[in-house]
Short mmCIF file of C-alpha atoms in Angstrom, two decimals:
data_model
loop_
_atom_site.label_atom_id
_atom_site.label_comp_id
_atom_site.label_asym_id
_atom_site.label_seq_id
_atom_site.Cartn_x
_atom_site.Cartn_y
_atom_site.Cartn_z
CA UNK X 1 -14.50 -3.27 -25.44
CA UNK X 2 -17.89 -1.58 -23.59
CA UNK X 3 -16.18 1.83 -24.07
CA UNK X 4 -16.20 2.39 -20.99
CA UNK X 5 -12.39 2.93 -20.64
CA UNK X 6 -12.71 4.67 -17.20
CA UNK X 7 -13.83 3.58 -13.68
CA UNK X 8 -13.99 3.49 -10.32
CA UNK X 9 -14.37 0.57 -7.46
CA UNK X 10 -14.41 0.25 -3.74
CA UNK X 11 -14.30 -3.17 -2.81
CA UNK X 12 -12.21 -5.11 0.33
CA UNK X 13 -9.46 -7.32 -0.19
CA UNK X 14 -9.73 -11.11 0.42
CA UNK X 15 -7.63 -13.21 2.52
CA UNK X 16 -3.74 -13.04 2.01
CA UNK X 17 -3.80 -9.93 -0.15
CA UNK X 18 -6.27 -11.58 -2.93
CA UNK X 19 -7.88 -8.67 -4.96
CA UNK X 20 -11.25 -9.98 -6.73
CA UNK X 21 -11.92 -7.76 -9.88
CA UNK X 22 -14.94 -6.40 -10.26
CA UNK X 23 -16.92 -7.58 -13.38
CA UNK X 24 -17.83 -3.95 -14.64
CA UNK X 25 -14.62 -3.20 -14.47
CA UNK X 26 -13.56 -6.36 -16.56
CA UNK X 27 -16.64 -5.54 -19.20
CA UNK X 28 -14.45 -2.18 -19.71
CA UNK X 29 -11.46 -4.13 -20.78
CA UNK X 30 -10.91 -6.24 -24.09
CA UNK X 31 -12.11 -9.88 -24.01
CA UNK X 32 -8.21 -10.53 -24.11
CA UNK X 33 -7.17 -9.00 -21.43
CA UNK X 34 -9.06 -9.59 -18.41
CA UNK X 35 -7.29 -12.46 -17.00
CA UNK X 36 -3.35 -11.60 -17.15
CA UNK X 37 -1.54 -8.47 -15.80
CA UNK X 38 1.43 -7.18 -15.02
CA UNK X 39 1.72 -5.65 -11.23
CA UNK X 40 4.01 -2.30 -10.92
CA UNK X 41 5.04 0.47 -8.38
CA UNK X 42 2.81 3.35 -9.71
CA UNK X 43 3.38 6.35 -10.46
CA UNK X 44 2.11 8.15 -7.45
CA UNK X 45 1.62 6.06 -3.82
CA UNK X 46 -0.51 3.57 -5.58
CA UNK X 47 -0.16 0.54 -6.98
CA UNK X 48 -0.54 0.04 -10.99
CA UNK X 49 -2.29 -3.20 -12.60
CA UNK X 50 -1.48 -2.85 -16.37
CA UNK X 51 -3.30 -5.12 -18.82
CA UNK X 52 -0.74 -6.31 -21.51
CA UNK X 53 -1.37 -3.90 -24.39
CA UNK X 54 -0.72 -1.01 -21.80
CA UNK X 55 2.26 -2.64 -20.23
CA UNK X 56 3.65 -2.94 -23.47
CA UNK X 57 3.16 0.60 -24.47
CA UNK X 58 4.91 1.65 -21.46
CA UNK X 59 7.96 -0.80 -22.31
CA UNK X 60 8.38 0.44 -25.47
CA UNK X 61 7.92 4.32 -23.97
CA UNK X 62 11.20 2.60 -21.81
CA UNK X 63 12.74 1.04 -24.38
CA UNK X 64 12.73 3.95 -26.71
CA UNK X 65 14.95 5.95 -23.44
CA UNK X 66 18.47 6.40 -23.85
CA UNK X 67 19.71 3.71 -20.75
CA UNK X 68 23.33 5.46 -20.69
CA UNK X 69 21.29 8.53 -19.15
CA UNK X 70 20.93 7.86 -15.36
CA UNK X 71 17.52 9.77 -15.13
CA UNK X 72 15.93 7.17 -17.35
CA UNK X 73 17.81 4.45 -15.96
CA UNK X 74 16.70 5.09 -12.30
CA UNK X 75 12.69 5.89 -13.74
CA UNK X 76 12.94 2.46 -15.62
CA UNK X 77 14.32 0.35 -12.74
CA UNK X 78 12.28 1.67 -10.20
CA UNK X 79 9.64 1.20 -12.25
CA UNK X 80 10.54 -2.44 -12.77
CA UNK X 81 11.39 -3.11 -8.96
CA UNK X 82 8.97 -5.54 -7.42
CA UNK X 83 7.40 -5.68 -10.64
CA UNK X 84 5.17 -9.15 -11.15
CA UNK X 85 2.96 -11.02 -13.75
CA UNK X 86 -0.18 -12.26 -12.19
CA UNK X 87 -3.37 -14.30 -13.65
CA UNK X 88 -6.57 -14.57 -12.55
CA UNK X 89 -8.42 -17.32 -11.55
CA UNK X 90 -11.74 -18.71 -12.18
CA UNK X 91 -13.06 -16.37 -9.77
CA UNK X 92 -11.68 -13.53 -11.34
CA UNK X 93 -9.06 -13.03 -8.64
CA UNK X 94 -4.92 -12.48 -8.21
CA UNK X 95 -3.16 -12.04 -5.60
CA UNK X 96 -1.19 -8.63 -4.55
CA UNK X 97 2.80 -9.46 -4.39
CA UNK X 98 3.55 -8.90 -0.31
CA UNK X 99 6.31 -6.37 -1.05
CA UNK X 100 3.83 -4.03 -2.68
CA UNK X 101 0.95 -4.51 -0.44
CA UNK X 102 3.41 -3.56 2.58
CA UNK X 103 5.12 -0.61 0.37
CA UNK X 104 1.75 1.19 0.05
CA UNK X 105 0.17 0.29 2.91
CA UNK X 106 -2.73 -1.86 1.35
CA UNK X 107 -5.04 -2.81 4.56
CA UNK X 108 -8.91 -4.14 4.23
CA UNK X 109 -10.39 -1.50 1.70
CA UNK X 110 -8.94 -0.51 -1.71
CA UNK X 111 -10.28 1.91 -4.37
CA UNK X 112 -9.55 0.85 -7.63
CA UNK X 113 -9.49 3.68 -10.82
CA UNK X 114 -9.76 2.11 -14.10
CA UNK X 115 -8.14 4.31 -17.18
CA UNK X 116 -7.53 2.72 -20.43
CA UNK X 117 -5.75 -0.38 -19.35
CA UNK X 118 -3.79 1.01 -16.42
CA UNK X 119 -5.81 0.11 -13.22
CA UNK X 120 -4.62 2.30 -9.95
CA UNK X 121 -4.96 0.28 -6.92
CA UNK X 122 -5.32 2.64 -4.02
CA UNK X 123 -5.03 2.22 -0.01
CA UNK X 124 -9.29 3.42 0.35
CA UNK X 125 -7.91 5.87 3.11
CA UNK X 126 -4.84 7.27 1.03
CA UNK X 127 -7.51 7.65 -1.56
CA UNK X 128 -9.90 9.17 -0.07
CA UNK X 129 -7.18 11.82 1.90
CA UNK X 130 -5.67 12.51 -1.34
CA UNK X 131 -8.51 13.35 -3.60
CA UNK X 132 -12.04 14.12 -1.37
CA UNK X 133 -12.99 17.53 -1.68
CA UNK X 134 -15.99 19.64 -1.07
CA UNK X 135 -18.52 20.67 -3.86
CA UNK X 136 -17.10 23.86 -4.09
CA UNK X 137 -13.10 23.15 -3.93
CA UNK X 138 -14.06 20.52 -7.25
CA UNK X 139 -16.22 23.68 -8.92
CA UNK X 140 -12.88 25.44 -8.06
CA UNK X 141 -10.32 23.62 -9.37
CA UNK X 142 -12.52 22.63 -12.61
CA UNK X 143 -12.93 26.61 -13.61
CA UNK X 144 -8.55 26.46 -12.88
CA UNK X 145 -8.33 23.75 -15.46
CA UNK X 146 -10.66 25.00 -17.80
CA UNK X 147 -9.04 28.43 -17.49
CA UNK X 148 -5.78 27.14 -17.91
CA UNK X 149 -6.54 25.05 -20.87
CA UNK X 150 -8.31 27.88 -22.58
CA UNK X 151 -5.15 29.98 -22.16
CA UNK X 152 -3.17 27.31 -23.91
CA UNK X 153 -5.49 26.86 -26.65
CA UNK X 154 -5.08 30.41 -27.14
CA UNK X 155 -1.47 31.03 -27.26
CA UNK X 156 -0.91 28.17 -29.74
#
């Protein structure tokens, strides 16, 4: 691994949905586990790309729910719904299932946000609406975190 477990990517999709991986962002990732993933609703209006050792942390997160209690069952399946395993090819590239492309509105342009093994795949405008902010609304809401972490350090 680079250690470089974090990123971020711009890039256009190909013809019929085909997403070609940027190489930085495959440097970031174990030798292992750049070609094969595992294609998920996200958690958010985005689409998640898990490599395996992150898909298989969150299965065993599933795994260890109780399944008799409906508000894990309904997280678990609608996590699994539309769910796919996808490899790359020789160029580095997969294809996006259709139902997920259409679900989240995936058009020309996506943003892609690397974070340890769970790769966001973003519609560029949905992106870009959600989380663009002026210099001084980011200086903002870093002094709320950092406030609001302090505080917590504190009380514990």
């Amino acid at each position: 691994m680079s250690g470089f477990d974090y990123g971020f990517w711009e890039i256009a999709i190909e013809k019929h949905g085909r997403i070609k991986l940027p190489s930085a962002l495959l440097k970031s990732l174990p030798e292992a586990e750049r070609q094969r993933f595992w294609v998920t609703h996200g958690f958010g209006n985005h689409i998640m790309l898990w490599t395996e050792s992150a898909y298989r942390a969150k299965m065993n997160f599933f795994n260890s729910l109780d399944k008799n209690i409906i508000t894990n069952k309904r997280l678990r399946n609608a996590f699994l719904r539309d769910m796919a395993f996808v490899e790359c090819d020789a160029q580095d590239r997969f294809v996006i299932p259709k139902t997920l492309m259409e679900y989240y509105k995936i058009g020309k342009e996506v943003v892609l946000v690397l974070d340890n093994g769970q790769i966001e795949i973003w519609n560029a405008e949905e992106y870009r609406a959600k989380f663009d902010m002026l210099p001084e609304e980011f200086e903002l809401l870093n002094e709320q975190i950092h406030s609001a972490h302090q505080l917590n350090a504190f009380e514990k």
